[in-house]
Amino acid sequence: MTTATYDEKPKRNAIARWLAADTMNGIKRQRALMGFLFIAPTVIGLLIFIVGPMLYSFVLSFHEWNVFRPPEYVGFANFERLAGDSRVFVSFKNTFILMFMTVAILEVLAMALAILVKRLTGGLLGYFYRTVYFFPVLLSGASVAVMLGYMFHQEFGVINYYLSQLGMEKIPWLTSSNVVLITIALTTVWRNLGFTFIIYLGGVSALPEEILEAADVDGAKGWRKLWSITIPLLSPTILFATVTDVIKMLQFFDEPFIMTRGGPGDASRTVVMMMYDSAFGNLELGYGSAIALVLFAIIMIVTGIQFYLSRRWVFYG
Amino acid sequence: MATLSKNENQSYFASHEFQQLRNRINKFLGFGLLTVIAFFMIMPYVWVVSTSLRTPAESFTVPPEWIPVDFDVSNYEEVFEEIPFWDQMANSFIITMSVVIGQVFTASLAGYAFARLKFPGRNLIFWIVLATLMIPGQATLIPVFILVTRVLGLGDTLGALIVPSLATAFGTFLLRQYFLQIPDDYEEAAMIDGANQWQIFRRIYLPLASPGMAILAVLTFNAKWNDYLTPLIFMNTEERFPITLGIVRLQGYMGTGSISVVLAGIVLSTLPVIIMYIFGQRYLLEGLQVGGLKG
């Protein structure tokens, strides 16, 4: 009987039949299985090296631990202390000011440069601009902080030298609490512009030519074409660049740490610096973890808001 | 036709000459912006190179000289004396290349799965992946240190800097966005032609996403090459340091006023990244053109 022959080798065929490519369900299952296999390396890696350690940090934030003695459970004491810590409040304020300044400049400038490079240049000239814009990204944050730190020096710095040649007063770039955040924002924009630029350039280059040409034929020009065609088509790239830049800037550390150590006073102290000082400076690992968790929660909320708002303006072709 | 008759009594502002003039002004302003920004992007590094070629005593002369006249290489010699430069460069290369290859591999698979494959829990898992992107690296540093040194036994080895970085939430997100921008007509056409699921990924989507992969490779190379906080915590033996730590060690000389030695170190440690970028740029360029989604 035919059913008997089926029964003789059911094990070998069970999976193959389940995934049979000639049925719609089989293809769906194939794709689902492939999906799980494809995300496995990433998900496992992230679980072991980010999610797991993060959970450990979470546990740690309810403890007092100075490495030498075993951790001691203290309940919400770290969070209560944090809520009343004016230095933590100042560091959050500084971080948000820096984030708004840098992200605003970065997104507008990088998108403008990417569109201009794509439209106006080609060949060797395009290569030149791309290379020059990306160049500072090749330097480490530490190197950039050191070299721009020298250049921003109030007395001996190159920048103030040229400003005084122009008849302006020497600006206390790193020593005035009113200016220091601007200095650090400029330094960060200088180093990160090429990064954001290259992401926008990738997005601009992947725009479907047919639609842009169709827009030309229809007579859409200049700002109108930019607002009603280029930007909507670029919106997945804009969302990506903005979300990653905001996250990066909320985790701001290298430049202020090396250029000013958070000074003058606490004028350039960021949240991650506050956390670093608590955990590695004062060996208050529990308190440091609590600051990290609050920062994490705030980054989550900010990103959630961005994604929620993106439903109104991001367009997937 | 209506438009034609309108064109006949056009004003100067709608005239062909005005359009041409406007285009020329726009082009001029565009190039102006491109060039001004380019100047500010390159100027500080020119200062660094020229200062690194001057004797320490002259490093702060005013007005600053932009073209090095002394060509005093003693600062560079001092870099080789102070740190095991070549060992540290080799370490940086091994660490960086391993991480680049690993990340492009894992992220292109996962990015494709999140963009184009449907499986139970996809959105939830993607949100978890995105959430890991928001975790400040410093927040996981202590637990990762304990894990890598005590559990995996990789303390003070190059593996300590490679293994934890093979999976990437950033790269997964980046490539997912690239895969999403590719119209799904391609997939239907391929299915009709009898391609199987693997072929659809390998032959159609992967080549179209190559700009994203090239960009991920360049960005990862650079991020890993320049990382200094992680090696600072994981590595103890100077011969196993990546070059960034060597530079950190040179920066200790800042206090003694040898700014030009620090700047010479910065120049030397940057050269390989610049060379890699010049080579990588070609692939980046080709990738950008291949992936241009033309028909």
PDB file of N, CA, C and O in Angstrom, chain A residues 241-268:
ATOM      1  N   ALA A 241      20.163  57.815  11.128  1.00  0.00           N
ATOM      2  CA  ALA A 241      21.263  58.699  11.533  1.00  0.00           C
ATOM      3  C   ALA A 241      20.914  59.443  12.815  1.00  0.00           C
ATOM      4  O   ALA A 241      21.735  59.547  13.728  1.00  0.00           O
ATOM      5  N   THR A 242      19.676  59.956  12.903  1.00  0.00           N
ATOM      6  CA  THR A 242      19.293  60.734  14.078  1.00  0.00           C
ATOM      7  C   THR A 242      19.257  59.861  15.327  1.00  0.00           C
ATOM      8  O   THR A 242      19.799  60.232  16.368  1.00  0.00           O
ATOM      9  N   VAL A 243      18.635  58.686  15.203  1.00  0.00           N
ATOM     10  CA  VAL A 243      18.523  57.799  16.371  1.00  0.00           C
ATOM     11  C   VAL A 243      19.910  57.409  16.873  1.00  0.00           C
ATOM     12  O   VAL A 243      20.202  57.511  18.067  1.00  0.00           O
ATOM     13  N   THR A 244      20.805  56.999  15.958  1.00  0.00           N
ATOM     14  CA  THR A 244      22.129  56.559  16.420  1.00  0.00           C
ATOM     15  C   THR A 244      22.942  57.742  16.944  1.00  0.00           C
ATOM     16  O   THR A 244      23.671  57.592  17.922  1.00  0.00           O
ATOM     17  N   ASP A 245      22.810  58.921  16.318  1.00  0.00           N
ATOM     18  CA  ASP A 245      23.557  60.082  16.817  1.00  0.00           C
ATOM     19  C   ASP A 245      23.073  60.492  18.208  1.00  0.00           C
ATOM     20  O   ASP A 245      23.881  60.809  19.076  1.00  0.00           O
ATOM     21  N   VAL A 246      21.749  60.492  18.413  1.00  0.00           N
ATOM     22  CA  VAL A 246      21.218  60.875  19.729  1.00  0.00           C
ATOM     23  C   VAL A 246      21.726  59.914  20.801  1.00  0.00           C
ATOM     24  O   VAL A 246      22.197  60.323  21.860  1.00  0.00           O
ATOM     25  N   ILE A 247      21.672  58.614  20.494  1.00  0.00           N
ATOM     26  CA  ILE A 247      22.145  57.625  21.462  1.00  0.00           C
ATOM     27  C   ILE A 247      23.627  57.842  21.767  1.00  0.00           C
ATOM     28  O   ILE A 247      24.054  57.851  22.920  1.00  0.00           O
ATOM     29  N   LYS A 248      24.403  58.078  20.700  1.00  0.00           N
ATOM     30  CA  LYS A 248      25.843  58.273  20.873  1.00  0.00           C
ATOM     31  C   LYS A 248      26.120  59.506  21.723  1.00  0.00           C
ATOM     32  O   LYS A 248      26.961  59.469  22.616  1.00  0.00           O
ATOM     33  N   MET A 249      25.388  60.585  21.459  1.00  0.00           N
ATOM     34  CA  MET A 249      25.672  61.831  22.167  1.00  0.00           C
ATOM     35  C   MET A 249      25.199  61.787  23.627  1.00  0.00           C
ATOM     36  O   MET A 249      25.750  62.465  24.476  1.00  0.00           O
ATOM     37  N   LEU A 250      24.155  60.981  23.903  1.00  0.00           N
ATOM     38  CA  LEU A 250      23.740  60.847  25.299  1.00  0.00           C
ATOM     39  C   LEU A 250      24.767  60.049  26.094  1.00  0.00           C
ATOM     40  O   LEU A 250      24.778  60.071  27.317  1.00  0.00           O
ATOM     41  N   GLN A 251      25.648  59.321  25.385  1.00  0.00           N
ATOM     42  CA  GLN A 251      26.687  58.540  26.068  1.00  0.00           C
ATOM     43  C   GLN A 251      28.041  59.236  26.015  1.00  0.00           C
ATOM     44  O   GLN A 251      29.089  58.610  26.122  1.00  0.00           O
ATOM     45  N   PHE A 252      27.974  60.534  25.841  1.00  0.00           N
ATOM     46  CA  PHE A 252      29.134  61.374  25.667  1.00  0.00           C
ATOM     47  C   PHE A 252      30.181  61.193  26.766  1.00  0.00           C
ATOM     48  O   PHE A 252      29.861  61.308  27.934  1.00  0.00           O
ATOM     49  N   PHE A 253      31.440  60.969  26.375  1.00  0.00           N
ATOM     50  CA  PHE A 253      32.461  60.770  27.404  1.00  0.00           C
ATOM     51  C   PHE A 253      33.844  61.274  27.016  1.00  0.00           C
ATOM     52  O   PHE A 253      34.400  62.144  27.697  1.00  0.00           O
ATOM     53  N   ASP A 254      34.406  60.715  25.930  1.00  0.00           N
ATOM     54  CA  ASP A 254      35.828  60.899  25.605  1.00  0.00           C
ATOM     55  C   ASP A 254      36.291  62.356  25.619  1.00  0.00           C
ATOM     56  O   ASP A 254      37.237  62.705  26.329  1.00  0.00           O
ATOM     57  N   GLU A 255      35.627  63.190  24.799  1.00  0.00           N
ATOM     58  CA  GLU A 255      36.138  64.546  24.604  1.00  0.00           C
ATOM     59  C   GLU A 255      36.136  65.368  25.891  1.00  0.00           C
ATOM     60  O   GLU A 255      37.179  65.917  26.260  1.00  0.00           O
ATOM     61  N   PRO A 256      34.992  65.478  26.597  1.00  0.00           N
ATOM     62  CA  PRO A 256      35.052  66.282  27.830  1.00  0.00           C
ATOM     63  C   PRO A 256      35.984  65.665  28.870  1.00  0.00           C
ATOM     64  O   PRO A 256      36.651  66.401  29.603  1.00  0.00           O
ATOM     65  N   PHE A 257      36.060  64.343  28.900  1.00  0.00           N
ATOM     66  CA  PHE A 257      36.920  63.688  29.895  1.00  0.00           C
ATOM     67  C   PHE A 257      38.373  64.091  29.686  1.00  0.00           C
ATOM     68  O   PHE A 257      39.098  64.394  30.631  1.00  0.00           O
ATOM     69  N   ILE A 258      38.806  64.110  28.418  1.00  0.00           N
ATOM     70  CA  ILE A 258      40.209  64.410  28.145  1.00  0.00           C
ATOM     71  C   ILE A 258      40.469  65.915  28.091  1.00  0.00           C
ATOM     72  O   ILE A 258      41.493  66.391  28.568  1.00  0.00           O
ATOM     73  N   MET A 259      39.515  66.673  27.549  1.00  0.00           N
ATOM     74  CA  MET A 259      39.771  68.109  27.368  1.00  0.00           C
ATOM     75  C   MET A 259      39.649  68.890  28.662  1.00  0.00           C
ATOM     76  O   MET A 259      40.397  69.835  28.889  1.00  0.00           O
ATOM     77  N   THR A 260      38.663  68.546  29.497  1.00  0.00           N
ATOM     78  CA  THR A 260      38.410  69.407  30.667  1.00  0.00           C
ATOM     79  C   THR A 260      38.257  68.640  31.977  1.00  0.00           C
ATOM     80  O   THR A 260      38.126  69.266  33.024  1.00  0.00           O
ATOM     81  N   ARG A 261      38.229  67.314  31.926  1.00  0.00           N
ATOM     82  CA  ARG A 261      37.922  66.515  33.134  1.00  0.00           C
ATOM     83  C   ARG A 261      36.595  66.964  33.750  1.00  0.00           C
ATOM     84  O   ARG A 261      36.434  66.922  34.968  1.00  0.00           O
ATOM     85  N   GLY A 262      35.684  67.470  32.922  1.00  0.00           N
ATOM     86  CA  GLY A 262      34.376  67.866  33.428  1.00  0.00           C
ATOM     87  C   GLY A 262      34.304  69.318  33.862  1.00  0.00           C
ATOM     88  O   GLY A 262      33.238  69.812  34.185  1.00  0.00           O
ATOM     89  N   GLY A 263      35.425  70.019  33.838  1.00  0.00           N
ATOM     90  CA  GLY A 263      35.474  71.368  34.366  1.00  0.00           C
ATOM     91  C   GLY A 263      35.180  72.428  33.328  1.00  0.00           C
ATOM     92  O   GLY A 263      34.891  72.101  32.188  1.00  0.00           O
ATOM     93  N   PRO A 264      35.229  73.710  33.671  1.00  0.00           N
ATOM     94  CA  PRO A 264      35.498  74.207  35.018  1.00  0.00           C
ATOM     95  C   PRO A 264      34.340  73.893  35.978  1.00  0.00           C
ATOM     96  O   PRO A 264      33.197  74.015  35.564  1.00  0.00           O
ATOM     97  N   GLY A 265      34.650  73.540  37.192  1.00  0.00           N
ATOM     98  CA  GLY A 265      33.628  73.048  38.117  1.00  0.00           C
ATOM     99  C   GLY A 265      33.015  71.787  37.543  1.00  0.00           C
ATOM    100  O   GLY A 265      33.731  70.847  37.232  1.00  0.00           O
ATOM    101  N   ASP A 266      31.699  71.802  37.366  1.00  0.00           N
ATOM    102  CA  ASP A 266      31.011  70.675  36.735  1.00  0.00           C
ATOM    103  C   ASP A 266      30.413  71.094  35.398  1.00  0.00           C
ATOM    104  O   ASP A 266      29.521  70.445  34.878  1.00  0.00           O
ATOM    105  N   ALA A 267      30.930  72.190  34.828  1.00  0.00           N
ATOM    106  CA  ALA A 267      30.275  72.799  33.662  1.00  0.00           C
ATOM    107  C   ALA A 267      30.257  71.896  32.452  1.00  0.00           C
ATOM    108  O   ALA A 267      29.418  72.059  31.576  1.00  0.00           O
ATOM    109  N   SER A 268      31.195  70.946  32.331  1.00  0.00           N
ATOM    110  CA  SER A 268      31.177  70.068  31.166  1.00  0.00           C
ATOM    111  C   SER A 268      31.126  68.599  31.598  1.00  0.00           C
ATOM    112  O   SER A 268      31.542  67.724  30.858  1.00  0.00           O
TER     113      SER A 268
END
